[in-house]
Short mmCIF file of C-alpha atoms in Angstrom, two decimals:
data_model
loop_
_atom_site.label_atom_id
_atom_site.label_comp_id
_atom_site.label_asym_id
_atom_site.label_seq_id
_atom_site.Cartn_x
_atom_site.Cartn_y
_atom_site.Cartn_z
CA UNK A 47 -0.16 0.06 0.00
CA UNK A 48 1.31 3.64 -0.86
CA UNK A 49 0.81 6.21 1.90
CA UNK A 50 1.13 9.65 0.13
CA UNK A 51 4.14 11.53 1.66
CA UNK A 52 5.83 14.74 1.04
CA UNK A 53 9.20 14.19 -0.67
CA UNK A 54 12.31 15.99 0.19
CA UNK A 55 13.87 16.72 -3.05
CA UNK A 56 17.31 15.21 -3.36
CA UNK A 57 20.34 16.85 -4.72
CA UNK A 58 21.79 14.18 -7.31
CA UNK A 59 25.37 15.18 -6.81
CA UNK A 60 25.52 15.37 -3.00
CA UNK A 61 28.96 15.14 -2.31
CA UNK A 62 28.77 13.12 0.95
CA UNK A 63 26.87 10.24 -0.80
CA UNK A 64 29.07 10.10 -4.02
CA UNK A 65 32.26 10.05 -1.86
CA UNK A 66 30.75 7.30 0.23
CA UNK A 67 29.92 5.16 -2.66
CA UNK A 68 33.38 5.77 -4.24
CA UNK A 69 34.93 4.65 -1.18
CA UNK A 70 32.81 1.87 -0.14
CA UNK A 71 31.13 0.47 -2.81
CA UNK A 72 32.96 1.15 -6.27
CA UNK A 73 36.55 1.28 -4.47
CA UNK A 74 37.23 -0.91 -1.39
CA UNK A 75 33.59 -2.16 -1.64
CA UNK A 76 31.55 -3.75 1.37
CA UNK A 77 33.16 -7.12 2.45
CA UNK A 78 31.29 -9.82 4.20
CA UNK A 79 31.99 -10.61 7.71
CA UNK A 80 32.27 -14.14 9.37
CA UNK A 81 28.43 -14.30 10.02
CA UNK A 82 26.11 -16.94 8.40
CA UNK A 83 24.46 -14.53 6.21
CA UNK A 84 26.61 -11.51 5.00
CA UNK A 85 24.07 -8.72 5.76
CA UNK A 86 26.22 -6.09 3.64
CA UNK A 87 28.78 -6.45 6.30
CA UNK A 88 26.83 -4.85 8.88
CA UNK A 89 27.18 -5.50 12.50
CA UNK A 90 23.98 -7.31 13.87
CA UNK A 91 21.89 -5.51 16.46
CA UNK A 92 20.30 -6.75 19.74
CA UNK A 93 17.11 -6.08 20.97
CA UNK A 94 17.20 -2.36 20.36
CA UNK A 95 16.40 -1.31 16.71
CA UNK A 96 19.52 0.16 14.57
CA UNK A 97 19.56 1.60 11.11
CA UNK A 98 20.25 -1.32 8.44
CA UNK A 99 23.23 -0.27 6.36
CA UNK A 100 23.45 3.64 6.93
CA UNK A 101 24.86 5.49 3.72
CA UNK A 102 24.30 2.37 1.63
CA UNK A 103 20.68 1.62 1.82
CA UNK A 104 19.62 4.20 4.48
CA UNK A 105 20.50 7.01 2.57
CA UNK A 106 18.29 9.93 3.25
CA UNK A 107 15.59 8.94 0.40
CA UNK A 108 12.40 7.07 1.45
CA UNK A 109 13.47 3.53 1.57
CA UNK A 110 11.10 0.51 2.52
CA UNK A 111 10.03 -3.06 1.73
CA UNK A 112 13.23 -5.05 2.17
CA UNK A 113 13.65 -8.73 1.03
CA UNK A 114 16.78 -10.88 1.14
CA UNK A 115 17.40 -13.98 -0.93
CA UNK A 116 17.50 -17.17 1.09
CA UNK A 117 21.52 -17.45 0.57
CA UNK A 118 21.46 -13.93 1.96
CA UNK A 119 23.63 -12.73 -1.29
CA UNK A 120 20.74 -10.70 -2.98
CA UNK A 121 18.59 -7.92 -1.50
CA UNK A 122 15.87 -6.04 -3.08
CA UNK A 123 14.28 -2.97 -1.58
CA UNK A 124 11.96 -0.03 -2.31
CA UNK A 125 13.02 3.51 -2.88
CA UNK A 126 10.85 6.61 -3.26
CA UNK A 127 12.45 9.97 -4.57
CA UNK A 128 11.18 13.23 -6.07
CA UNK A 129 11.47 11.29 -9.46
CA UNK A 130 11.42 7.50 -8.86
CA UNK A 131 9.27 5.03 -7.29
CA UNK A 132 10.92 1.78 -7.74
CA UNK A 133 12.68 -1.51 -6.59
CA UNK A 134 16.44 -1.39 -5.88
CA UNK A 135 18.69 -4.57 -6.05
CA UNK A 136 22.27 -5.28 -4.70
CA UNK A 137 24.18 -8.68 -4.86
CA UNK A 138 27.15 -10.18 -3.53
CA UNK A 139 29.87 -11.05 -6.17
CA UNK A 140 32.98 -12.67 -5.16
CA UNK A 141 32.70 -11.23 -1.62
CA UNK A 142 32.00 -7.83 -2.52
CA UNK A 143 28.39 -5.96 -2.73
CA UNK A 144 27.49 -4.19 -5.98
CA UNK A 145 26.43 -0.67 -5.62
CA UNK A 146 22.56 -0.65 -5.18
CA UNK A 147 20.99 0.08 -8.72
CA UNK A 148 17.12 -0.26 -10.12
CA UNK A 149 16.27 -3.84 -10.63
CA UNK A 150 16.23 -4.60 -14.16
CA UNK A 151 12.38 -5.70 -14.28
CA UNK A 152 11.62 -2.29 -12.42
CA UNK A 153 13.45 0.04 -14.90
CA UNK A 154 10.22 1.35 -16.93
CA UNK A 155 9.91 4.72 -15.55
CA UNK A 156 6.39 4.97 -16.72
CA UNK A 157 5.28 2.77 -13.92
CA UNK A 158 6.06 2.27 -10.23
CA UNK A 159 7.21 -0.65 -8.43
CA UNK A 160 7.38 -1.57 -4.85
CA UNK A 161 7.03 -4.31 -2.09
CA UNK A 162 9.55 -7.00 -3.41
CA UNK A 163 9.43 -10.50 -1.83
CA UNK A 164 11.52 -13.48 -2.55
CA UNK A 165 10.02 -16.90 -3.04
CA UNK A 166 11.52 -19.64 -0.56
CA UNK A 167 13.58 -21.00 -3.29
CA UNK A 168 15.03 -17.66 -4.21
CA UNK A 169 14.38 -18.30 -8.02
CA UNK A 170 11.15 -15.81 -8.06
CA UNK A 171 10.50 -12.22 -6.71
CA UNK A 172 6.89 -11.13 -6.31
CA UNK A 173 6.33 -7.35 -6.21
CA UNK A 174 3.59 -4.46 -6.67
CA UNK A 175 3.68 -2.71 -10.09
CA UNK A 176 1.15 -0.13 -11.56
CA UNK A 177 1.75 -1.60 -14.82
CA UNK A 178 -1.55 -1.91 -16.69
CA UNK A 179 -2.81 -5.66 -16.91
CA UNK A 180 -2.78 -7.37 -20.31
CA UNK A 181 -5.09 -5.65 -22.89
CA UNK A 182 -5.53 -2.28 -20.60
CA UNK A 183 -4.34 1.10 -21.29
CA UNK A 184 -1.81 2.65 -18.84
CA UNK A 185 -3.38 5.06 -16.45
CA UNK A 186 -1.69 7.57 -14.03
CA UNK A 187 0.06 6.95 -10.71
CA UNK A 188 -1.87 4.18 -8.48
CA UNK A 189 -4.72 3.47 -10.70
CA UNK A 190 -3.49 -0.24 -11.07
CA UNK A 191 -1.99 -2.05 -8.18
CA UNK A 192 -1.46 -5.36 -9.09
CA UNK A 193 0.98 -8.20 -8.25
CA UNK A 194 3.75 -9.14 -10.77
CA UNK A 195 6.68 -11.50 -10.57
CA UNK A 196 10.10 -11.93 -12.15
CA UNK A 197 12.00 -15.38 -12.56
CA UNK A 198 15.68 -15.44 -12.04
CA UNK A 199 17.65 -16.59 -15.14
CA UNK A 200 20.52 -19.12 -15.63
CA UNK A 201 23.17 -16.12 -15.75
CA UNK A 202 21.71 -14.61 -12.44
CA UNK A 203 19.89 -11.69 -13.84
CA UNK A 204 16.14 -11.28 -13.64
CA UNK A 205 13.67 -11.92 -16.39
CA UNK A 206 10.66 -9.96 -17.72
CA UNK A 207 7.76 -9.36 -15.39
CA UNK A 208 4.64 -11.56 -15.64
CA UNK A 209 1.36 -11.94 -14.01
CA UNK A 210 1.58 -14.94 -11.67
CA UNK A 211 -1.94 -15.67 -11.68
CA UNK A 212 -5.13 -13.59 -12.74
CA UNK A 213 -6.98 -15.11 -9.75
CA UNK A 214 -4.72 -12.82 -7.42
CA UNK A 215 -5.39 -9.98 -9.86
CA UNK A 216 -9.11 -9.60 -10.55
CA UNK A 217 -9.46 -6.15 -9.20
CA UNK A 218 -7.38 -2.94 -9.54
CA UNK A 219 -6.07 -2.73 -6.05
CA UNK A 220 -3.84 -5.75 -4.76
CA UNK A 221 -0.66 -5.47 -3.30
CA UNK A 222 2.03 -6.27 -0.74
CA UNK A 223 2.86 -10.06 -1.64
CA UNK A 224 4.47 -12.32 1.09
CA UNK A 225 5.01 -16.08 0.72
CA UNK A 226 5.37 -19.03 3.01
CA UNK A 227 7.84 -21.81 2.68
CA UNK A 228 5.12 -23.94 1.09
CA UNK A 229 4.36 -21.18 -1.57
CA UNK A 230 0.90 -20.05 -0.01
CA UNK A 231 0.85 -16.15 -0.92
CA UNK A 232 -0.68 -13.50 1.54
CA UNK A 233 -1.65 -10.26 0.03
CA UNK A 234 -3.54 -7.02 0.63
CA UNK A 235 -6.71 -5.86 -1.33
CA UNK A 236 -8.35 -2.65 -1.07
CA UNK A 237 -11.82 -1.53 -1.70
CA UNK A 238 -11.63 1.10 -4.39
CA UNK A 239 -14.59 2.84 -3.06
CA UNK A 240 -13.88 2.84 0.54
CA UNK A 241 -10.40 2.39 0.83
CA UNK A 242 -10.45 -0.15 3.22
CA UNK A 243 -7.98 -2.78 3.24
CA UNK A 244 -8.12 -6.77 3.98
CA UNK A 245 -5.48 -9.38 4.06
CA UNK A 246 -6.09 -12.47 1.80
CA UNK A 247 -4.19 -15.76 1.12
CA UNK A 248 -4.34 -18.10 -1.65
CA UNK A 249 -2.82 -21.63 -1.37
CA UNK A 250 -0.69 -23.02 -4.15
CA UNK A 251 -2.54 -25.20 -6.81
CA UNK A 252 -0.56 -26.69 -9.44
CA UNK A 253 1.27 -23.91 -11.54
CA UNK A 254 -1.21 -21.18 -10.10
CA UNK A 255 -3.12 -20.41 -6.87
CA UNK A 256 -6.41 -21.56 -5.63
CA UNK A 257 -9.22 -19.23 -4.81
CA UNK A 258 -7.93 -16.36 -2.38
CA UNK A 259 -9.66 -16.34 1.12
CA UNK A 260 -10.07 -13.65 3.64
CA UNK A 261 -8.25 -14.12 6.80
CA UNK A 262 -10.64 -14.07 9.88
CA UNK A 263 -11.87 -11.22 11.95
CA UNK A 264 -9.07 -11.67 14.51
CA UNK A 265 -6.90 -10.29 11.65
CA UNK A 266 -8.90 -8.41 9.41
CA UNK A 267 -11.26 -7.05 12.29
CA UNK A 268 -8.72 -5.25 14.13
CA UNK A 269 -8.91 -2.04 12.16
CA UNK A 270 -7.81 -0.92 8.65
CA UNK A 271 -5.01 -3.54 8.04
CA UNK A 272 -2.51 -3.62 5.16
CA UNK A 273 0.99 -4.67 3.89
CA UNK A 274 1.29 -7.74 5.87
CA UNK A 275 4.46 -10.10 6.20
CA UNK A 276 3.70 -13.80 6.87
CA UNK A 277 6.63 -16.01 8.62
CA UNK A 278 7.85 -18.72 6.22
CA UNK A 279 6.22 -21.43 8.70
CA UNK A 280 3.22 -19.52 8.71
CA UNK A 281 3.35 -19.24 12.63
CA UNK A 282 2.73 -15.17 12.63
CA UNK A 283 1.71 -12.12 10.49
CA UNK A 284 3.17 -8.80 10.99
CA UNK A 285 0.94 -6.10 9.51
CA UNK A 286 0.37 -2.46 9.56
CA UNK A 287 -2.93 -1.41 11.30
CA UNK A 288 -4.77 1.70 11.66
CA UNK A 289 -7.28 1.70 14.80
CA UNK A 290 -8.37 3.70 17.77
CA UNK A 291 -7.33 1.36 20.22
CA UNK A 292 -3.58 1.47 19.99
CA UNK A 293 -2.05 3.39 22.92
CA UNK A 294 1.67 3.03 21.87
CA UNK A 295 1.70 5.36 19.16
CA UNK A 296 -1.88 6.78 19.12
CA UNK A 297 -3.42 8.55 15.59
CA UNK A 298 -0.69 6.85 13.51
CA UNK A 299 -0.54 3.43 11.64
CA UNK A 300 1.27 0.80 14.04
CA UNK A 301 2.95 -2.66 13.52
CA UNK A 302 1.03 -5.35 14.99
CA UNK A 303 1.60 -9.22 15.26
CA UNK A 304 -0.61 -11.82 14.88
CA UNK A 305 0.10 -15.36 16.02
CA UNK A 306 -1.36 -18.56 14.14
CA UNK A 307 -1.55 -22.07 15.60
CA UNK A 308 -1.28 -25.47 14.06
CA UNK A 309 -5.34 -25.53 13.82
CA UNK A 310 -5.25 -22.14 11.97
CA UNK A 311 -6.42 -20.17 14.73
CA UNK A 312 -5.40 -16.60 14.87
CA UNK A 313 -4.64 -14.58 18.22
CA UNK A 314 -6.07 -10.99 18.40
CA UNK A 315 -3.43 -8.33 17.25
CA UNK A 316 -0.73 -7.33 19.65
CA UNK A 317 0.99 -3.88 19.08
CA UNK A 318 4.73 -3.85 19.09
CA UNK A 319 6.32 -1.26 21.66
CA UNK A 320 7.60 2.20 20.91
CA UNK A 321 10.94 1.16 19.90
CA UNK A 322 9.33 -0.36 16.81
CA UNK A 323 6.35 1.83 16.64
CA UNK A 324 8.24 5.09 16.65
CA UNK A 325 6.32 7.93 18.04
CA UNK A 326 4.97 9.94 15.03
CA UNK A 327 5.80 7.38 12.32
CA UNK A 328 3.50 5.41 10.42
CA UNK A 329 3.91 1.64 9.86
CA UNK A 330 4.57 0.75 6.34
CA UNK A 331 6.53 -2.39 5.89
CA UNK A 332 8.10 -5.42 7.80
CA UNK A 333 9.97 -8.50 6.82
CA UNK A 334 12.18 -11.27 8.29
CA UNK A 335 15.53 -12.24 7.52
CA UNK A 336 15.91 -15.53 5.85
CA UNK A 337 17.41 -17.26 8.90
CA UNK A 338 14.72 -15.81 10.81
CA UNK A 339 17.06 -13.93 13.27
CA UNK A 340 16.19 -10.30 12.44
CA UNK A 341 13.16 -8.10 12.07
CA UNK A 342 13.41 -5.30 9.37
CA UNK A 343 10.89 -2.51 9.42
CA UNK A 344 10.56 0.83 7.88
CA UNK A 345 9.91 3.64 10.00
CA UNK A 346 10.32 7.71 9.87
CA UNK A 347 12.36 9.26 12.58
CA UNK A 348 14.41 12.99 12.74
CA UNK A 349 17.19 12.40 14.69
CA UNK A 350 18.42 15.30 17.07
CA UNK A 351 21.49 15.77 14.88
CA UNK A 352 19.34 16.37 11.57
CA UNK A 353 17.17 18.60 13.77
CA UNK A 354 20.29 20.85 14.49
CA UNK A 355 21.51 20.72 10.91
CA UNK A 356 18.25 21.84 9.48
CA UNK A 357 18.40 24.93 11.60
CA UNK A 358 21.74 26.02 9.90
CA UNK A 359 20.27 26.99 6.71
CA UNK A 360 23.31 26.94 4.74
CA UNK A 361 23.12 25.20 1.26
CA UNK A 362 25.90 22.66 2.66
CA UNK A 363 23.66 21.85 5.64
CA UNK A 364 20.72 21.16 3.22
CA UNK A 365 22.75 19.03 1.29
CA UNK A 366 23.89 17.06 4.00
CA UNK A 367 20.35 16.94 5.55
CA UNK A 368 18.98 15.75 2.26
CA UNK A 369 21.58 13.01 1.96
CA UNK A 370 21.39 11.65 5.48
CA UNK A 371 19.38 9.21 7.18
CA UNK A 372 16.87 9.81 9.74
CA UNK A 373 16.05 13.11 8.37
CA UNK A 374 12.24 12.40 8.56
CA UNK A 375 12.06 10.07 5.46
CA UNK A 376 11.33 6.38 5.82
CA UNK A 377 14.52 4.46 6.86
CA UNK A 378 14.78 0.75 7.18
CA UNK A 379 15.74 -0.51 10.59
CA UNK A 380 16.58 -4.05 11.97
CA UNK A 381 16.38 -5.63 15.45
CA UNK A 382 16.65 -9.19 16.98
CA UNK A 383 13.60 -11.31 16.24
CA UNK A 384 13.54 -11.99 20.05
CA UNK A 385 11.39 -8.88 20.19
CA UNK A 386 8.67 -11.18 18.37
CA UNK A 387 9.04 -14.13 20.74
CA UNK A 388 8.51 -11.77 23.79
CA UNK A 389 5.15 -10.78 22.34
CA UNK A 390 3.66 -14.23 22.16
CA UNK A 391 0.55 -14.76 23.97
CA UNK A 392 2.29 -17.71 25.92
CA UNK A 393 5.15 -15.43 27.10
CA UNK A 394 2.76 -12.93 28.58
CA UNK A 395 2.22 -13.08 32.51
CA UNK A 396 -0.89 -14.52 33.93
#
């Protein structure tokens, strides 16, 4: 789902960003650590959220929707600038990471692309695009929101996009695909007239999908809900929820988790705490690392450093502000997945 936000215009030749890329990406290049998965060479966080890859992925633009390949060596994520709404891609080659660039399947500037999600085998990426369905004429901005896919080719590149199944894309507004290990796809569908969103799932059926079904009231009855990530084992779902009962970050969309048992019963939504539902920030996207160790989420925050920088009002300070994370735009954070386990109903005191 797209939430309309005000863009801060980025100076294309911001010296700090160019200098960083020349030293970190194109020169020395980011090296892997001894971790099981490389994570762009970043030091893993604990139970306190931290920016993910500052100045590499968190750059001052609006970034969201991060997905990592099962082997950890490819990353897709969404980026929104004053000129682009698209999906970025970086991959590890011979121990070094490529400079993030627009994904080949998301390079048509006539359309928007967001919300990538790897399949469990890493051979397919699903995502939202505003490209018109076959036989339809293009329409401006968000008139079409459908789920598309791209398959990985033998040479490691990504192929032309295609409609994975018309049963998913029956209307003009379905988005945010998320897949389980067995291939079940969860996604959001929004009513064109009311704007009310619900979460659906469709089980894998042959080469396509079965009839999508609405999740029960424990999930869809919690408020306006959208952009849901499903755990690979289908044990929990993290979604963005707008309701009046939230006391952690009232008046904003918040991250909630819904637990599922082996009988397909769902718990009521549980709000994450203020470390993840940051005061004044709308929830927009969450995902889990392929090893299950880290939760990624997007949030808006203006650091004290950025507040002070914005008060200087010189051209140099403006350039640095626009080229820095935590300037009020969306950044991607990560945190230990222990924060999820702590919220499980069985872990709560009597």
